[in-house]
Amino acid sequence: MTKHITRRTALSGIIAAAAATILFVAGCSAQAPESASSTPAGAQNLIAELGFSGKNAKDIITELDRLPLAERSTELMASIRPDFLVLKDAANREASVPMPEDEFYVSVAPYVSQTHGCHFHSLTTCVGELANQSVDVEVTNDATGEVIMKKAVQTYDNGFMGLWLPRGIAATLVVTHDGLTATQQLSTKADDDATCVTTAQLS
């Protein structure tokens, strides 16, 4: 009997670990809305109901970025596109908020051993490996060689760091953490460029 219980306990542990891994890998896999379907008035009503009345896309992104994972709503999908932020509630109502004309937002999850696929960042479901960690960031404009960002950044509770970059450039991102470095190419030129980068492996 003891051996049977031990095996069952071990099996339960394996299943739980597998489930946790699936959740981590699938963090950004929830399908984001393609476009906002509400009328202008309906969209404004939805934005107000979600608690974002009077806020622009940058305000909303900053607010959601800083939320602890435990406080992120399971009834809100906030998908970042190059040109707009799409908000979707549990009833599948959608609204879009324009992104800044001169800035492009990209969310980066540097990692050591575990990552997942992602293209458009979800502020409420994406989860990276290195939560609440200090990393050094340097971003260089590939065309001019100008260093446009060089600073220490704290990753959020979801393991991502948010970078606001100039639009219309190709850039090289170098991330350093705990003696390890990752180099990542970024683009802010096209309307389908990634706002979610999960391929910056530290080594």
CSV table of C-alpha atoms in Angstrom, one decimal:
chain,number,residue,atom,x,y,z
A,1,MET,CA,0.0,0.0,0.0
A,2,THR,CA,2.8,2.4,1.0
A,3,LYS,CA,4.6,1.8,-2.4
A,4,HIS,CA,1.3,2.4,-4.3
A,5,ILE,CA,0.7,5.7,-2.4
A,6,THR,CA,4.4,6.8,-3.0
A,7,ARG,CA,4.0,6.1,-6.8
A,8,ARG,CA,0.7,7.9,-6.9
A,9,THR,CA,2.2,10.9,-5.0
A,10,ALA,CA,5.2,11.0,-7.4
A,11,LEU,CA,2.9,10.8,-10.4
A,12,SER,CA,0.9,13.7,-9.0
A,13,GLY,CA,4.0,15.7,-8.6
A,14,ILE,CA,5.1,15.0,-12.2
A,15,ILE,CA,1.6,16.0,-13.5
A,16,ALA,CA,1.7,19.2,-11.5
A,17,ALA,CA,5.2,20.1,-12.7
A,18,ALA,CA,4.1,19.4,-16.3
A,19,ALA,CA,1.0,21.6,-15.9
A,20,ALA,CA,3.2,24.4,-14.5
A,21,THR,CA,5.5,24.2,-17.5
A,22,ILE,CA,2.6,24.3,-19.9
A,23,LEU,CA,1.3,27.4,-18.2
A,24,PHE,CA,4.7,29.1,-18.4
A,25,VAL,CA,5.2,28.2,-22.0
A,26,ALA,CA,1.7,29.1,-23.0
A,27,GLY,CA,1.7,32.4,-21.2
A,28,CYS,CA,1.3,34.5,-24.4
A,29,SER,CA,-0.7,31.9,-26.4
A,30,ALA,CA,-4.1,33.3,-25.6
A,31,GLN,CA,-5.4,34.5,-29.0
A,32,ALA,CA,-5.4,38.3,-29.1
A,33,PRO,CA,-8.2,40.2,-30.8
A,34,GLU,CA,-7.5,41.1,-34.4
A,35,SER,CA,-9.3,44.5,-34.3
A,36,ALA,CA,-11.6,46.5,-32.2
A,37,SER,CA,-15.2,45.8,-33.0
A,38,SER,CA,-17.0,48.3,-30.8
A,39,THR,CA,-18.6,51.5,-32.0
A,40,PRO,CA,-16.6,54.6,-31.0
A,41,ALA,CA,-19.1,55.3,-28.2
A,42,GLY,CA,-19.2,51.7,-27.1
A,43,ALA,CA,-15.4,51.6,-27.1
A,44,GLN,CA,-15.2,54.6,-24.8
A,45,ASN,CA,-17.8,53.1,-22.5
A,46,LEU,CA,-15.7,49.9,-22.4
A,47,ILE,CA,-12.5,51.7,-21.7
A,48,ALA,CA,-14.3,53.6,-18.8
A,49,GLU,CA,-15.8,50.3,-17.4
A,50,LEU,CA,-12.3,48.8,-17.4
A,51,GLY,CA,-11.1,51.7,-15.3
A,52,PHE,CA,-9.0,53.4,-17.9
A,53,SER,CA,-11.2,56.5,-18.6
A,54,GLY,CA,-9.1,59.5,-19.7
A,55,LYS,CA,-5.9,57.5,-20.0
A,56,ASN,CA,-3.8,57.0,-23.2
A,57,ALA,CA,-2.2,53.8,-24.3
A,58,LYS,CA,1.1,54.6,-22.6
A,59,ASP,CA,-0.7,55.3,-19.3
A,60,ILE,CA,-2.6,52.0,-19.5
A,61,ILE,CA,0.5,50.0,-20.5
A,62,THR,CA,2.5,51.5,-17.6
A,63,GLU,CA,-0.3,50.7,-15.2
A,64,LEU,CA,-0.7,47.1,-16.3
A,65,ASP,CA,3.1,46.5,-16.6
A,66,ARG,CA,3.5,47.4,-12.9
A,67,LEU,CA,0.8,45.1,-11.5
A,68,PRO,CA,1.9,42.0,-9.6
A,69,LEU,CA,0.9,38.8,-11.4
A,70,ALA,CA,-1.6,38.0,-8.7
A,71,GLU,CA,-3.5,41.2,-9.3
A,72,ARG,CA,-3.7,40.9,-13.1
A,73,SER,CA,-7.3,40.4,-14.3
A,74,THR,CA,-8.2,37.1,-15.8
A,75,GLU,CA,-11.2,38.8,-17.5
A,76,LEU,CA,-9.1,41.4,-19.5
A,77,MET,CA,-7.0,40.8,-22.6
A,78,ALA,CA,-4.6,43.7,-23.3
A,79,SER,CA,-2.8,43.1,-26.6
A,80,ILE,CA,-0.1,45.5,-27.7
A,81,ARG,CA,0.2,46.1,-31.4
A,82,PRO,CA,2.6,48.5,-33.1
A,83,ASP,CA,-0.2,51.1,-33.8
A,84,PHE,CA,-2.7,50.5,-31.1
A,85,LEU,CA,-3.5,48.8,-27.8
A,86,VAL,CA,-6.4,46.4,-28.0
A,87,LEU,CA,-8.5,45.8,-24.9
A,88,LYS,CA,-11.0,42.9,-24.7
A,89,ASP,CA,-13.2,42.0,-21.8
A,90,ALA,CA,-14.8,38.7,-20.7
A,91,ALA,CA,-17.8,39.4,-22.9
A,92,ASN,CA,-15.6,39.7,-25.9
A,93,ARG,CA,-16.2,43.4,-26.3
A,94,GLU,CA,-13.2,45.2,-27.8
A,95,ALA,CA,-11.8,48.7,-27.8
A,96,SER,CA,-8.6,50.1,-29.3
A,97,VAL,CA,-6.4,52.9,-27.9
A,98,PRO,CA,-3.9,54.5,-30.3
A,99,MET,CA,-0.2,54.1,-29.6
A,100,PRO,CA,2.1,57.2,-29.6
A,101,GLU,CA,2.9,58.3,-33.1
A,102,ASP,CA,6.6,58.8,-32.4
A,103,GLU,CA,7.2,55.9,-30.0
A,104,PHE,CA,7.2,52.1,-30.4
A,105,TYR,CA,6.7,49.8,-27.4
A,106,VAL,CA,8.5,46.5,-27.2
A,107,SER,CA,8.4,44.1,-24.2
A,108,VAL,CA,11.4,41.9,-23.8
A,109,ALA,CA,11.7,38.8,-21.6
A,110,PRO,CA,15.4,37.9,-21.3
A,111,TYR,CA,15.9,34.3,-20.2
A,112,VAL,CA,18.5,31.8,-19.2
A,113,SER,CA,16.9,28.4,-19.7
A,114,GLN,CA,13.1,28.7,-20.3
A,115,THR,CA,11.1,30.8,-22.8
A,116,HIS,CA,8.0,30.6,-25.1
A,117,GLY,CA,6.9,31.9,-28.4
A,118,CYS,CA,5.3,35.4,-28.7
A,119,HIS,CA,4.9,38.2,-31.3
A,120,PHE,CA,2.3,40.7,-29.9
A,121,HIS,CA,2.7,41.2,-26.2
A,122,SER,CA,-0.2,40.4,-23.9
A,123,LEU,CA,0.0,42.5,-20.7
A,124,THR,CA,-2.3,40.1,-18.8
A,125,THR,CA,-1.1,36.6,-19.9
A,126,CYS,CA,2.6,36.7,-20.9
A,127,VAL,CA,5.0,35.4,-18.3
A,128,GLY,CA,8.8,35.3,-18.6
A,129,GLU,CA,11.5,33.5,-16.6
A,130,LEU,CA,13.3,36.4,-14.8
A,131,ALA,CA,10.8,38.2,-12.6
A,132,ASN,CA,11.8,41.3,-10.6
A,133,GLN,CA,15.4,41.2,-11.7
A,134,SER,CA,17.8,44.0,-12.4
A,135,VAL,CA,19.3,44.0,-15.9
A,136,ASP,CA,21.6,46.4,-17.8
A,137,VAL,CA,20.2,47.5,-21.2
A,138,GLU,CA,21.9,49.1,-24.1
A,139,VAL,CA,20.0,49.9,-27.4
A,140,THR,CA,21.9,51.1,-30.5
A,141,ASN,CA,20.4,52.5,-33.7
A,142,ASP,CA,21.9,50.3,-36.4
A,143,ALA,CA,21.8,52.9,-39.1
A,144,THR,CA,23.6,55.7,-37.1
A,145,GLY,CA,25.5,53.8,-34.4
A,146,GLU,CA,23.9,56.1,-31.8
A,147,VAL,CA,23.3,54.6,-28.4
A,148,ILE,CA,19.6,55.6,-27.8
A,149,MET,CA,19.2,53.9,-24.4
A,150,LYS,CA,21.7,52.8,-21.8
A,151,LYS,CA,20.4,52.1,-18.3
A,152,ALA,CA,19.6,49.6,-15.6
A,153,VAL,CA,16.1,48.2,-15.8
A,154,GLN,CA,14.0,46.2,-13.4
A,155,THR,CA,12.0,43.4,-15.0
A,156,TYR,CA,8.3,43.4,-14.0
A,157,ASP,CA,6.6,40.7,-11.9
A,158,ASN,CA,5.8,38.9,-15.2
A,159,GLY,CA,9.5,38.7,-16.2
A,160,PHE,CA,9.3,41.3,-19.0
A,161,MET,CA,10.8,44.7,-19.3
A,162,GLY,CA,9.1,47.4,-21.4
A,163,LEU,CA,11.2,49.6,-23.8
A,164,TRP,CA,9.8,52.7,-25.5
A,165,LEU,CA,11.9,53.2,-28.6
A,166,PRO,CA,11.8,55.7,-31.6
A,167,ARG,CA,9.7,54.5,-34.5
A,168,GLY,CA,11.2,53.7,-37.9
A,169,ILE,CA,14.5,52.2,-36.8
A,170,ALA,CA,16.4,48.9,-36.7
A,171,ALA,CA,18.2,48.5,-33.5
A,172,THR,CA,20.5,46.2,-31.5
A,173,LEU,CA,19.6,45.4,-27.9
A,174,VAL,CA,22.3,44.1,-25.5
A,175,VAL,CA,21.1,42.8,-22.1
A,176,THR,CA,23.5,42.0,-19.3
A,177,HIS,CA,22.5,40.2,-16.1
A,178,ASP,CA,24.5,38.4,-13.5
A,179,GLY,CA,27.6,38.2,-15.7
A,180,LEU,CA,25.6,36.9,-18.7
A,181,THR,CA,24.8,38.7,-21.9
A,182,ALA,CA,22.2,38.5,-24.7
A,183,THR,CA,22.1,40.3,-28.0
A,184,GLN,CA,18.8,40.8,-29.8
A,185,GLN,CA,17.8,42.6,-33.0
A,186,LEU,CA,14.8,44.8,-32.8
A,187,SER,CA,12.7,46.6,-35.4
A,188,THR,CA,10.2,49.5,-35.0
A,189,LYS,CA,9.6,50.1,-38.7
A,190,ALA,CA,6.6,47.9,-39.8
A,191,ASP,CA,3.0,47.6,-38.6
A,192,ASP,CA,3.6,43.9,-38.0
A,193,ASP,CA,6.9,44.2,-36.1
A,194,ALA,CA,7.0,42.3,-32.8
A,195,THR,CA,6.0,44.0,-29.6
A,196,CYS,CA,6.9,40.9,-27.6
A,197,VAL,CA,10.5,39.5,-27.7
A,198,THR,CA,11.2,36.2,-26.0
A,199,THR,CA,14.4,35.1,-27.8
A,200,ALA,CA,17.0,37.1,-25.9
A,201,GLN,CA,18.9,34.2,-24.2
A,202,LEU,CA,21.5,35.2,-21.7
A,203,SER,CA,24.7,33.1,-21.9
